[in-house]
């Protein structure tokens, strides 16, 4: 995957502080809207979807976030940067709320950006972060997956990683038909009290599983269970060594899911082992048109200024 060895990258390991957001996709399912606008910048009511993800990362305690982008994605970086002329105009016009809305970037975690170059799959995109992340555990947040704040799943995943080590993935309960679009996982329940997880806030029995096997987008007759890995991952840095030599998998791309299977097979003292935490709140697949519409409606109904009027409008529709 790269002519550079990762052996020279030496950064002190510690708690999970780094996050990686792969955002190099072309967004072809949303054409023509994404012909000139990055898919990640499509609005969820009045702010781009990727800002919702950055806000989640900030709440989870990540203090360093790396975007993996591509050509024509400059708008993502611009959104999280200063806009002096606009800020001055809003300040002079006493438009305080609007000014606050575009200065929220100051409250978020530090953001950096690199380009993927030639896209070769999600595993390839994540591998681009190794010089930045180094020998540290890190979170991966897929911007097509919006997690409602009612379930702080990323915080729980980080707490699980810090308690038992290894890597942690978010698990979604799915039908066999839905599982064909994700990484289908064979799992074994992990009792909370016997594994030191009883004090992790928000976790309940039946929320945590050991992954025994995982397969990327299997045919329906090969689905492993009702659980699939989606959208949020907390990874041991050992994954970089795996991704460096991982051959292309399904669709001829370097699949991140295939690296999870390698981690499952590694001993714990070598960074191996994968745990799953079940998502208990709302999750929106905004890479899908229907999922995007669902996110718009539900978050629109919860909007501080527009929610009440929007609800009245929907109630008045002759459906």
CSV table of C-alpha atoms in Angstrom, one decimal:
chain,number,residue,atom,x,y,z
A,1,UNK,CA,0.0,0.0,0.0
A,2,UNK,CA,2.9,2.3,0.6
A,3,UNK,CA,6.6,2.4,0.0
A,4,UNK,CA,7.1,3.9,3.5
A,5,UNK,CA,7.5,1.6,6.4
A,6,UNK,CA,5.5,2.4,9.6
A,7,UNK,CA,8.3,1.0,11.8
A,8,UNK,CA,9.8,4.5,12.1
A,9,UNK,CA,6.6,6.1,13.6
A,10,UNK,CA,7.1,6.3,17.3
A,11,UNK,CA,4.5,8.2,19.3
A,12,UNK,CA,3.7,7.4,22.9
A,13,UNK,CA,0.6,5.2,23.3
A,14,UNK,CA,-2.1,6.3,25.7
A,15,UNK,CA,-5.9,6.8,26.0
A,16,UNK,CA,-7.9,7.4,22.9
A,17,UNK,CA,-7.3,11.0,21.8
A,18,UNK,CA,-7.1,10.7,18.0
A,19,UNK,CA,-9.9,10.4,15.6
A,20,UNK,CA,-10.0,9.7,11.8
A,21,UNK,CA,-12.8,10.7,9.5
A,22,UNK,CA,-12.6,9.1,6.0
A,23,UNK,CA,-14.3,11.6,3.7
A,24,UNK,CA,-12.9,11.0,0.3
A,25,UNK,CA,-15.9,9.3,-1.3
A,26,UNK,CA,-17.4,10.7,-4.5
A,27,UNK,CA,-21.0,10.7,-3.2
A,28,UNK,CA,-22.3,9.2,-6.4
A,29,UNK,CA,-25.6,8.1,-4.8
A,30,UNK,CA,-26.5,11.7,-4.3
A,31,UNK,CA,-25.7,13.0,-7.8
A,32,UNK,CA,-26.4,15.6,-9.2
A,33,UNK,CA,-26.3,17.3,-5.8
A,34,UNK,CA,-22.8,16.1,-5.1
A,35,UNK,CA,-21.4,17.1,-8.5
A,36,UNK,CA,-19.8,20.2,-7.0
A,37,UNK,CA,-20.6,19.9,-3.3
A,38,UNK,CA,-19.0,17.3,-1.0
A,39,UNK,CA,-21.6,14.8,0.2
A,40,UNK,CA,-20.4,15.4,3.7
A,41,UNK,CA,-21.5,19.1,3.4
A,42,UNK,CA,-25.1,18.3,2.6
A,43,UNK,CA,-27.1,20.0,5.3
A,44,UNK,CA,-28.9,18.4,8.2
A,45,UNK,CA,-31.4,21.3,8.6
A,46,UNK,CA,-29.0,24.2,8.9
A,47,UNK,CA,-25.5,22.6,9.4
A,48,UNK,CA,-23.6,20.1,7.3
A,49,UNK,CA,-23.7,16.5,8.3
A,50,UNK,CA,-20.0,16.3,9.0
A,51,UNK,CA,-20.3,19.0,11.7
A,52,UNK,CA,-22.6,16.6,13.6
A,53,UNK,CA,-19.8,14.0,13.4
A,54,UNK,CA,-17.2,16.5,14.6
A,55,UNK,CA,-19.4,17.5,17.5
A,56,UNK,CA,-19.8,13.9,18.5
A,57,UNK,CA,-16.0,13.4,18.4
A,58,UNK,CA,-15.6,16.5,20.6
A,59,UNK,CA,-18.1,15.2,23.2
A,60,UNK,CA,-16.3,11.9,23.2
A,61,UNK,CA,-13.1,13.6,24.4
A,62,UNK,CA,-11.1,13.3,21.2
A,63,UNK,CA,-8.7,16.3,21.0
A,64,UNK,CA,-7.3,15.6,17.5
A,65,UNK,CA,-9.3,14.8,14.4
A,66,UNK,CA,-7.9,13.9,10.9
A,67,UNK,CA,-10.0,14.2,7.8
A,68,UNK,CA,-9.1,11.9,5.0
A,69,UNK,CA,-10.3,13.8,1.9
A,70,UNK,CA,-9.9,14.0,-1.8
A,71,UNK,CA,-9.8,16.6,-4.6
A,72,UNK,CA,-12.9,18.9,-4.7
A,73,UNK,CA,-13.4,18.5,-0.9
A,74,UNK,CA,-11.9,21.9,0.1
A,75,UNK,CA,-15.3,23.1,1.3
A,76,UNK,CA,-15.0,20.6,4.3
A,77,UNK,CA,-11.8,22.3,5.5
A,78,UNK,CA,-13.2,25.8,4.8
A,79,UNK,CA,-16.2,25.1,7.0
A,80,UNK,CA,-14.0,24.5,10.1
A,81,UNK,CA,-11.9,27.5,9.5
A,82,UNK,CA,-12.3,31.3,10.1
A,83,UNK,CA,-14.3,33.4,7.7
A,84,UNK,CA,-13.1,36.9,8.7
A,85,UNK,CA,-15.2,39.0,6.3
A,86,UNK,CA,-18.4,37.1,7.1
A,87,UNK,CA,-17.7,37.2,10.8
A,88,UNK,CA,-17.1,40.9,10.7
A,89,UNK,CA,-20.3,41.6,8.7
A,90,UNK,CA,-22.4,39.5,11.1
A,91,UNK,CA,-20.7,41.2,14.1
A,92,UNK,CA,-21.3,44.7,12.7
A,93,UNK,CA,-24.9,43.8,11.9
A,94,UNK,CA,-25.5,42.6,15.5
A,95,UNK,CA,-26.5,39.1,14.1
A,96,UNK,CA,-25.3,37.4,17.2
A,97,UNK,CA,-26.9,34.0,16.8
A,98,UNK,CA,-25.7,33.7,13.2
A,99,UNK,CA,-22.2,34.7,14.3
A,100,UNK,CA,-22.2,32.1,17.0
A,101,UNK,CA,-23.3,29.4,14.5
A,102,UNK,CA,-20.3,30.0,12.2
A,103,UNK,CA,-17.9,30.3,15.1
A,104,UNK,CA,-18.8,26.9,16.6
A,105,UNK,CA,-15.6,25.5,15.0
A,106,UNK,CA,-13.6,27.2,17.8
A,107,UNK,CA,-15.3,24.9,20.4
A,108,UNK,CA,-14.5,21.7,18.5
A,109,UNK,CA,-11.5,19.4,18.6
A,110,UNK,CA,-8.4,20.3,16.6
A,111,UNK,CA,-8.9,19.4,12.9
A,112,UNK,CA,-6.3,18.4,10.4
A,113,UNK,CA,-6.7,17.1,6.8
A,114,UNK,CA,-4.8,15.0,4.3
A,115,UNK,CA,-5.8,13.6,0.9
A,116,UNK,CA,-6.2,9.9,0.1
A,117,UNK,CA,-5.1,10.3,-3.5
A,118,UNK,CA,-6.2,7.2,-5.5
A,119,UNK,CA,-9.1,5.7,-3.5
A,120,UNK,CA,-8.6,2.0,-2.9
A,121,UNK,CA,-11.2,1.3,-0.2
A,122,UNK,CA,-11.9,2.2,3.4
A,123,UNK,CA,-9.0,0.3,4.7
A,124,UNK,CA,-6.7,2.2,2.4
A,125,UNK,CA,-8.2,5.5,3.6
A,126,UNK,CA,-7.7,4.7,7.2
A,127,UNK,CA,-4.1,3.6,6.5
A,128,UNK,CA,-3.3,7.2,5.4
A,129,UNK,CA,-3.6,8.3,9.0
A,130,UNK,CA,-0.7,6.2,10.3
A,131,UNK,CA,2.0,9.0,10.2
A,132,UNK,CA,-0.4,11.3,12.0
A,133,UNK,CA,-1.7,8.8,14.6
A,134,UNK,CA,1.5,6.8,15.2
A,135,UNK,CA,1.5,4.1,17.8
A,136,UNK,CA,-1.7,5.3,19.5
A,137,UNK,CA,-5.2,3.8,19.7
A,138,UNK,CA,-7.6,5.9,17.6
A,139,UNK,CA,-11.3,6.2,16.7
A,140,UNK,CA,-12.7,6.1,13.2
A,141,UNK,CA,-15.9,7.9,12.5
A,142,UNK,CA,-17.6,7.3,9.2
A,143,UNK,CA,-19.4,10.6,8.2
A,144,UNK,CA,-22.3,8.7,6.5
A,145,UNK,CA,-23.3,7.4,10.0
A,146,UNK,CA,-24.9,10.0,12.2
A,147,UNK,CA,-25.3,8.8,15.8
A,148,UNK,CA,-28.0,10.6,17.8
A,149,UNK,CA,-26.6,12.1,21.0
A,150,UNK,CA,-29.2,10.2,23.1
A,151,UNK,CA,-26.7,7.2,23.0
A,152,UNK,CA,-23.1,8.2,23.5
A,153,UNK,CA,-21.9,5.0,21.8
A,154,UNK,CA,-18.4,6.3,21.0
A,155,UNK,CA,-17.8,7.3,24.6
A,156,UNK,CA,-18.9,3.8,25.7
A,157,UNK,CA,-16.6,2.2,23.1
A,158,UNK,CA,-13.6,4.2,24.3
A,159,UNK,CA,-14.4,3.2,27.9
A,160,UNK,CA,-14.5,-0.5,26.8
A,161,UNK,CA,-11.2,-0.2,25.0
A,162,UNK,CA,-9.6,1.4,28.0
A,163,UNK,CA,-10.9,-1.4,30.3
A,164,UNK,CA,-10.1,-4.5,28.3
A,165,UNK,CA,-7.8,-3.4,25.4
A,166,UNK,CA,-7.9,-4.5,21.9
A,167,UNK,CA,-10.2,-2.9,19.3
A,168,UNK,CA,-13.9,-2.0,19.6
A,169,UNK,CA,-16.6,-1.7,16.9
A,170,UNK,CA,-20.1,-0.4,17.0
A,171,UNK,CA,-22.7,-3.2,16.4
A,172,UNK,CA,-26.1,-2.6,14.9
A,173,UNK,CA,-29.0,-5.2,15.1
A,174,UNK,CA,-30.0,-6.0,11.6
A,175,UNK,CA,-32.0,-8.4,9.5
A,176,UNK,CA,-30.2,-11.0,7.4
A,177,UNK,CA,-31.0,-8.9,4.3
A,178,UNK,CA,-29.6,-5.7,5.9
A,179,UNK,CA,-26.5,-7.6,7.0
A,180,UNK,CA,-25.4,-8.1,3.4
A,181,UNK,CA,-24.5,-4.4,3.2
A,182,UNK,CA,-22.2,-4.5,6.3
A,183,UNK,CA,-19.6,-6.5,8.1
A,184,UNK,CA,-21.6,-9.5,9.5
A,185,UNK,CA,-20.2,-10.6,12.9
A,186,UNK,CA,-20.3,-13.9,14.8
A,187,UNK,CA,-20.4,-12.8,18.5
A,188,UNK,CA,-20.3,-14.1,22.1
A,189,UNK,CA,-21.8,-12.2,24.9
A,190,UNK,CA,-19.4,-10.6,27.4
A,191,UNK,CA,-20.9,-10.3,31.0
A,192,UNK,CA,-20.2,-6.8,32.3
A,193,UNK,CA,-19.4,-7.5,36.0
A,194,UNK,CA,-17.0,-10.4,35.3
A,195,UNK,CA,-15.0,-8.2,32.9
A,196,UNK,CA,-14.7,-5.0,34.8
A,197,UNK,CA,-17.3,-3.2,32.7
A,198,UNK,CA,-20.0,-2.8,35.3
A,199,UNK,CA,-19.0,0.8,36.0
A,200,UNK,CA,-19.0,2.0,32.4
A,201,UNK,CA,-21.8,4.5,32.3
A,202,UNK,CA,-24.7,3.6,30.0
A,203,UNK,CA,-23.7,0.0,29.4
A,204,UNK,CA,-26.3,-2.7,30.2
A,205,UNK,CA,-26.1,-6.5,30.1
A,206,UNK,CA,-26.4,-7.6,26.5
A,207,UNK,CA,-24.6,-4.5,25.1
A,208,UNK,CA,-21.0,-6.0,24.8
A,209,UNK,CA,-19.9,-8.9,22.7
A,210,UNK,CA,-16.6,-10.5,21.7
A,211,UNK,CA,-16.3,-10.8,18.0
A,212,UNK,CA,-15.3,-14.4,17.0
A,213,UNK,CA,-15.5,-13.8,13.2
A,214,UNK,CA,-16.5,-11.0,10.8
A,215,UNK,CA,-17.2,-11.1,7.0
A,216,UNK,CA,-17.6,-8.1,4.7
A,217,UNK,CA,-21.0,-7.9,2.9
A,218,UNK,CA,-21.8,-11.7,2.9
A,219,UNK,CA,-24.6,-13.2,0.8
A,220,UNK,CA,-27.7,-13.6,2.8
A,221,UNK,CA,-27.2,-17.3,3.3
A,222,UNK,CA,-23.8,-16.6,4.9
A,223,UNK,CA,-24.8,-14.0,7.4
A,224,UNK,CA,-23.2,-14.8,10.7
A,225,UNK,CA,-25.7,-13.2,13.2
A,226,UNK,CA,-28.1,-10.4,13.7
A,227,UNK,CA,-25.2,-8.1,14.5
A,228,UNK,CA,-23.2,-6.0,12.0
A,229,UNK,CA,-20.4,-3.6,12.4
A,230,UNK,CA,-21.2,0.0,11.4
A,231,UNK,CA,-19.8,3.5,11.4
A,232,UNK,CA,-17.8,3.8,14.6
A,233,UNK,CA,-14.5,2.0,15.4
A,234,UNK,CA,-11.9,2.3,18.2
A,235,UNK,CA,-8.8,0.6,16.9
A,236,UNK,CA,-5.5,-0.6,18.3
A,237,UNK,CA,-2.6,0.8,16.4
A,238,UNK,CA,-1.7,-2.7,15.4
A,239,UNK,CA,-4.2,-2.3,12.6
A,240,UNK,CA,-1.8,-0.1,10.7
A,241,UNK,CA,0.7,-3.0,10.4
A,242,UNK,CA,-2.1,-5.2,9.1
A,243,UNK,CA,-3.4,-2.6,6.6
A,244,UNK,CA,0.1,-2.0,5.3
A,245,UNK,CA,0.1,-5.5,3.7
A,246,UNK,CA,-3.6,-6.4,3.5
A,247,UNK,CA,-4.5,-7.6,0.0
A,248,UNK,CA,-7.7,-6.3,-1.7
A,249,UNK,CA,-10.9,-8.0,-0.7
A,250,UNK,CA,-14.5,-7.7,-1.8
A,251,UNK,CA,-15.0,-5.3,-4.8
A,252,UNK,CA,-11.2,-5.3,-5.3
A,253,UNK,CA,-10.7,-2.8,-2.5
A,254,UNK,CA,-8.8,-2.9,0.8
A,255,UNK,CA,-11.5,-3.6,3.2
A,256,UNK,CA,-11.3,-2.3,6.8
A,257,UNK,CA,-13.5,-5.2,7.9
A,258,UNK,CA,-10.8,-7.7,6.7
A,259,UNK,CA,-8.4,-6.1,9.1
A,260,UNK,CA,-10.8,-6.7,11.9
A,261,UNK,CA,-10.7,-10.4,11.2
A,262,UNK,CA,-6.9,-10.3,11.4
A,263,UNK,CA,-7.2,-8.5,14.7
A,264,UNK,CA,-9.5,-11.2,16.0
A,265,UNK,CA,-6.9,-13.8,15.2
A,266,UNK,CA,-4.1,-11.9,17.0
A,267,UNK,CA,-3.2,-12.6,20.7
A,268,UNK,CA,-4.3,-9.9,23.1
A,269,UNK,CA,-0.7,-9.1,24.1
A,270,UNK,CA,0.0,-8.2,20.4
A,271,UNK,CA,-2.9,-5.8,20.1
A,272,UNK,CA,-5.4,-8.4,19.1
A,273,UNK,CA,-9.0,-9.0,20.1
A,274,UNK,CA,-12.1,-7.2,18.9
A,275,UNK,CA,-15.1,-6.3,21.1
A,276,UNK,CA,-18.5,-5.0,19.9
A,277,UNK,CA,-20.8,-2.4,21.6
A,278,UNK,CA,-24.4,-2.4,20.5
A,279,UNK,CA,-25.9,0.9,19.4
A,280,UNK,CA,-29.0,1.6,21.5
A,281,UNK,CA,-29.9,5.0,20.2
A,282,UNK,CA,-31.0,6.3,16.8
A,283,UNK,CA,-28.5,6.0,13.9
A,284,UNK,CA,-29.0,7.5,10.5
A,285,UNK,CA,-27.4,6.2,7.3
A,286,UNK,CA,-27.0,9.6,5.5
A,287,UNK,CA,-25.1,7.9,2.7
A,288,UNK,CA,-28.5,6.6,1.6
A,289,UNK,CA,-31.2,8.9,0.3
A,290,UNK,CA,-33.9,7.5,2.5
A,291,UNK,CA,-31.7,7.6,5.6
A,292,UNK,CA,-30.8,11.1,4.8
A,293,UNK,CA,-34.4,12.1,4.6
A,294,UNK,CA,-35.1,10.4,7.9
A,295,UNK,CA,-32.3,12.3,9.5
A,296,UNK,CA,-33.7,15.6,8.1
A,297,UNK,CA,-37.1,14.9,9.5
A,298,UNK,CA,-36.2,13.7,12.9
A,299,UNK,CA,-33.5,16.3,13.6
A,300,UNK,CA,-35.8,19.0,12.1
A,301,UNK,CA,-38.5,18.0,14.6
A,302,UNK,CA,-35.9,18.5,17.4
A,303,UNK,CA,-34.6,21.8,16.2
A,304,UNK,CA,-34.8,24.5,18.9
A,305,UNK,CA,-36.2,27.2,16.6
A,306,UNK,CA,-38.0,25.2,13.8
A,307,UNK,CA,-39.1,22.0,15.6
A,308,UNK,CA,-42.6,23.1,16.8
A,309,UNK,CA,-43.6,24.7,13.5
A,310,UNK,CA,-42.2,21.8,11.5
A,311,UNK,CA,-44.2,19.4,13.5
A,312,UNK,CA,-47.4,21.4,12.9
A,313,UNK,CA,-46.6,21.4,9.2
A,314,UNK,CA,-46.2,17.6,9.1
A,315,UNK,CA,-49.3,17.0,11.1
A,316,UNK,CA,-51.3,19.1,8.6
A,317,UNK,CA,-50.2,17.1,5.6
A,318,UNK,CA,-52.9,15.0,4.0
A,319,UNK,CA,-50.9,11.7,3.9
